[in-house]
Coordinates of C-alpha atoms in Angstrom, one line a residue:
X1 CA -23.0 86.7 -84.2
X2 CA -22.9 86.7 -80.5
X3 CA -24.0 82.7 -80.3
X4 CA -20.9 82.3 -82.0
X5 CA -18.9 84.5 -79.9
X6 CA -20.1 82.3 -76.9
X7 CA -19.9 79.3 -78.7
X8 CA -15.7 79.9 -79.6
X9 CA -15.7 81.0 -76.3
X10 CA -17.1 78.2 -74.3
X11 CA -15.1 76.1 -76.6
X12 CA -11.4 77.4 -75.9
X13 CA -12.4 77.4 -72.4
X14 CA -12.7 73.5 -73.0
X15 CA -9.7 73.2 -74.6
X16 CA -7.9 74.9 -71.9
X17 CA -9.2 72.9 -69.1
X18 CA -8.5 69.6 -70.7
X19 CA -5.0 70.8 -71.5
X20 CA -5.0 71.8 -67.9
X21 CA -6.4 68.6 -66.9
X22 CA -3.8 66.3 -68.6
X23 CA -1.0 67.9 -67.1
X24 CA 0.7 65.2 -64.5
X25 CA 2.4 66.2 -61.1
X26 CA 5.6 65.7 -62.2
X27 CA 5.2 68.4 -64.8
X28 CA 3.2 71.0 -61.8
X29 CA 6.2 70.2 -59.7
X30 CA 9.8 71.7 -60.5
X31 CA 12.8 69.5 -60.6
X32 CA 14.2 70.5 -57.1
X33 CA 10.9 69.2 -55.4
X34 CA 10.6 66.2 -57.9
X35 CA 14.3 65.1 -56.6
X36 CA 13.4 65.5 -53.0
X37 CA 10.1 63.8 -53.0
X38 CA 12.1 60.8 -54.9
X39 CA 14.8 60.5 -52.3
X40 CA 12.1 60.8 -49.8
X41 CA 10.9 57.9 -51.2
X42 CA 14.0 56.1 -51.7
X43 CA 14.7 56.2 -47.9
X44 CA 11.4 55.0 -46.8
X45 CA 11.5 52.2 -48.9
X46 CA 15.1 51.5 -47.2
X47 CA 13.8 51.7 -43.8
X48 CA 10.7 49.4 -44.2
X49 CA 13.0 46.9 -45.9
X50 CA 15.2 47.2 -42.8
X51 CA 12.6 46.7 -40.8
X52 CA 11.2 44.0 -42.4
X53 CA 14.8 42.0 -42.5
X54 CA 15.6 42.8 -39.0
X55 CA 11.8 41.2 -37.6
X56 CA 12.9 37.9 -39.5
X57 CA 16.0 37.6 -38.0
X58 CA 14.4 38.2 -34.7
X59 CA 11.9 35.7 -35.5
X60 CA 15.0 33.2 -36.5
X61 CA 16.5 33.8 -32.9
X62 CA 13.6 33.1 -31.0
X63 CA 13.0 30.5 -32.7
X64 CA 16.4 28.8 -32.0
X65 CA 16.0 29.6 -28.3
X66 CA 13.1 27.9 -28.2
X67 CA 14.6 24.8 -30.0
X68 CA 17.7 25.2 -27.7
X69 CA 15.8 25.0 -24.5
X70 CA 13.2 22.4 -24.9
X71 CA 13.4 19.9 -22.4
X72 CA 13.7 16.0 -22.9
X73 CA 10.4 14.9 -23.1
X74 CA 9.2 17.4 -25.5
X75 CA 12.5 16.3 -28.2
X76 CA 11.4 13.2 -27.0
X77 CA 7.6 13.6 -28.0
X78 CA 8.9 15.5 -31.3
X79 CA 11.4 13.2 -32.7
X80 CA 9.6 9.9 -31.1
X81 CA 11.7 6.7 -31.4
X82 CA 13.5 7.8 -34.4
X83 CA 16.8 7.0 -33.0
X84 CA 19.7 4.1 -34.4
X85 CA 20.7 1.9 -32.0
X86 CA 24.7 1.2 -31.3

Protein backbone atom coordinates (compact mmCIF):
# COMPACT_ATOMS: atom_id res chain seq x y z
CA UNK A 1 0.00 0.00 0.00
CA UNK A 2 2.55 2.56 0.79
CA UNK A 3 4.59 1.90 -2.80
CA UNK A 4 1.52 2.98 -4.16
CA UNK A 5 1.07 5.90 -2.03
CA UNK A 6 4.58 7.02 -3.22
CA UNK A 7 4.10 5.88 -6.60
CA UNK A 8 0.53 8.38 -7.08
CA UNK A 9 2.55 10.64 -5.28
CA UNK A 10 5.74 10.94 -7.32
CA UNK A 11 3.39 10.80 -10.17
CA UNK A 12 1.11 13.98 -9.61
CA UNK A 13 4.20 15.62 -8.65
CA UNK A 14 5.20 14.98 -12.39
CA UNK A 15 2.17 16.04 -13.69
CA UNK A 16 2.45 19.23 -11.91
CA UNK A 17 5.79 20.17 -12.96
CA UNK A 18 5.23 19.60 -16.58
CA UNK A 19 2.08 21.63 -16.34
CA UNK A 20 4.26 24.06 -14.61
CA UNK A 21 6.90 23.70 -17.22
CA UNK A 22 4.63 24.36 -20.30
CA UNK A 23 3.38 27.50 -19.02
CA UNK A 24 4.94 30.45 -21.44
CA UNK A 25 6.00 34.00 -20.16
CA UNK A 26 3.26 35.64 -21.56
CA UNK A 27 0.91 33.55 -19.44
CA UNK A 28 3.50 34.19 -15.86
CA UNK A 29 3.27 37.87 -16.84
CA UNK A 30 -0.09 39.93 -16.36
CA UNK A 31 -1.39 42.02 -19.17
CA UNK A 32 -0.13 45.46 -17.71
CA UNK A 33 3.62 44.15 -17.91
CA UNK A 34 2.94 42.21 -21.18
CA UNK A 35 1.80 45.81 -22.79
CA UNK A 36 4.76 47.60 -21.41
CA UNK A 37 7.38 45.14 -22.42
CA UNK A 38 5.66 45.29 -26.08
CA UNK A 39 5.84 49.06 -26.35
CA UNK A 40 9.24 48.77 -25.01
CA UNK A 41 9.95 46.84 -27.82
CA UNK A 42 8.13 48.74 -30.29
CA UNK A 43 10.27 51.86 -29.57
CA UNK A 44 13.58 50.22 -29.75
CA UNK A 45 12.87 48.82 -32.88
CA UNK A 46 11.96 52.54 -33.96
CA UNK A 47 15.05 53.95 -32.75
CA UNK A 48 17.54 51.39 -34.41
CA UNK A 49 15.61 51.88 -37.66
CA UNK A 50 16.22 55.56 -37.22
CA UNK A 51 19.48 55.04 -36.68
CA UNK A 52 20.06 52.85 -39.32
CA UNK A 53 18.26 55.45 -42.00
CA UNK A 54 19.99 58.45 -40.69
CA UNK A 55 23.93 56.51 -41.04
CA UNK A 56 22.85 55.95 -44.79
CA UNK A 57 21.94 59.26 -45.48
CA UNK A 58 25.16 60.37 -43.84
CA UNK A 59 26.90 57.94 -45.91
CA UNK A 60 25.00 59.46 -49.11
CA UNK A 61 26.36 63.09 -48.10
CA UNK A 62 29.82 62.20 -47.75
CA UNK A 63 29.77 60.58 -50.53
CA UNK A 64 28.53 63.53 -52.74
CA UNK A 65 31.18 65.81 -51.03
CA UNK A 66 33.64 63.72 -52.02
CA UNK A 67 32.34 63.52 -55.69
CA UNK A 68 31.82 67.37 -55.56
CA UNK A 69 35.44 68.13 -54.62
CA UNK A 70 37.59 65.88 -56.64
CA UNK A 71 40.00 67.72 -58.55
CA UNK A 72 40.54 67.50 -62.43
CA UNK A 73 42.89 65.01 -62.83
CA UNK A 74 41.26 62.51 -60.67
CA UNK A 75 37.49 63.06 -62.95
CA UNK A 76 39.99 62.99 -65.51
CA UNK A 77 41.66 59.60 -64.44
CA UNK A 78 37.95 58.28 -63.63
CA UNK A 79 35.96 59.14 -66.66
CA UNK A 80 39.25 58.90 -69.12
CA UNK A 81 38.63 60.15 -72.63
CA UNK A 82 35.08 59.44 -72.64
CA UNK A 83 34.17 62.83 -73.83
CA UNK A 84 32.23 63.92 -77.46
CA UNK A 85 33.91 66.29 -79.24
CA UNK A 86 32.03 69.65 -80.62
Amino acid sequence: MAKKKRQQRTQSQSKTVEKEENLTLQDQLNGEVLAKLKLAKKELVAKEQQQQEEKEAQLAFERKQREKNKSFAELLEEYGDKGTKF
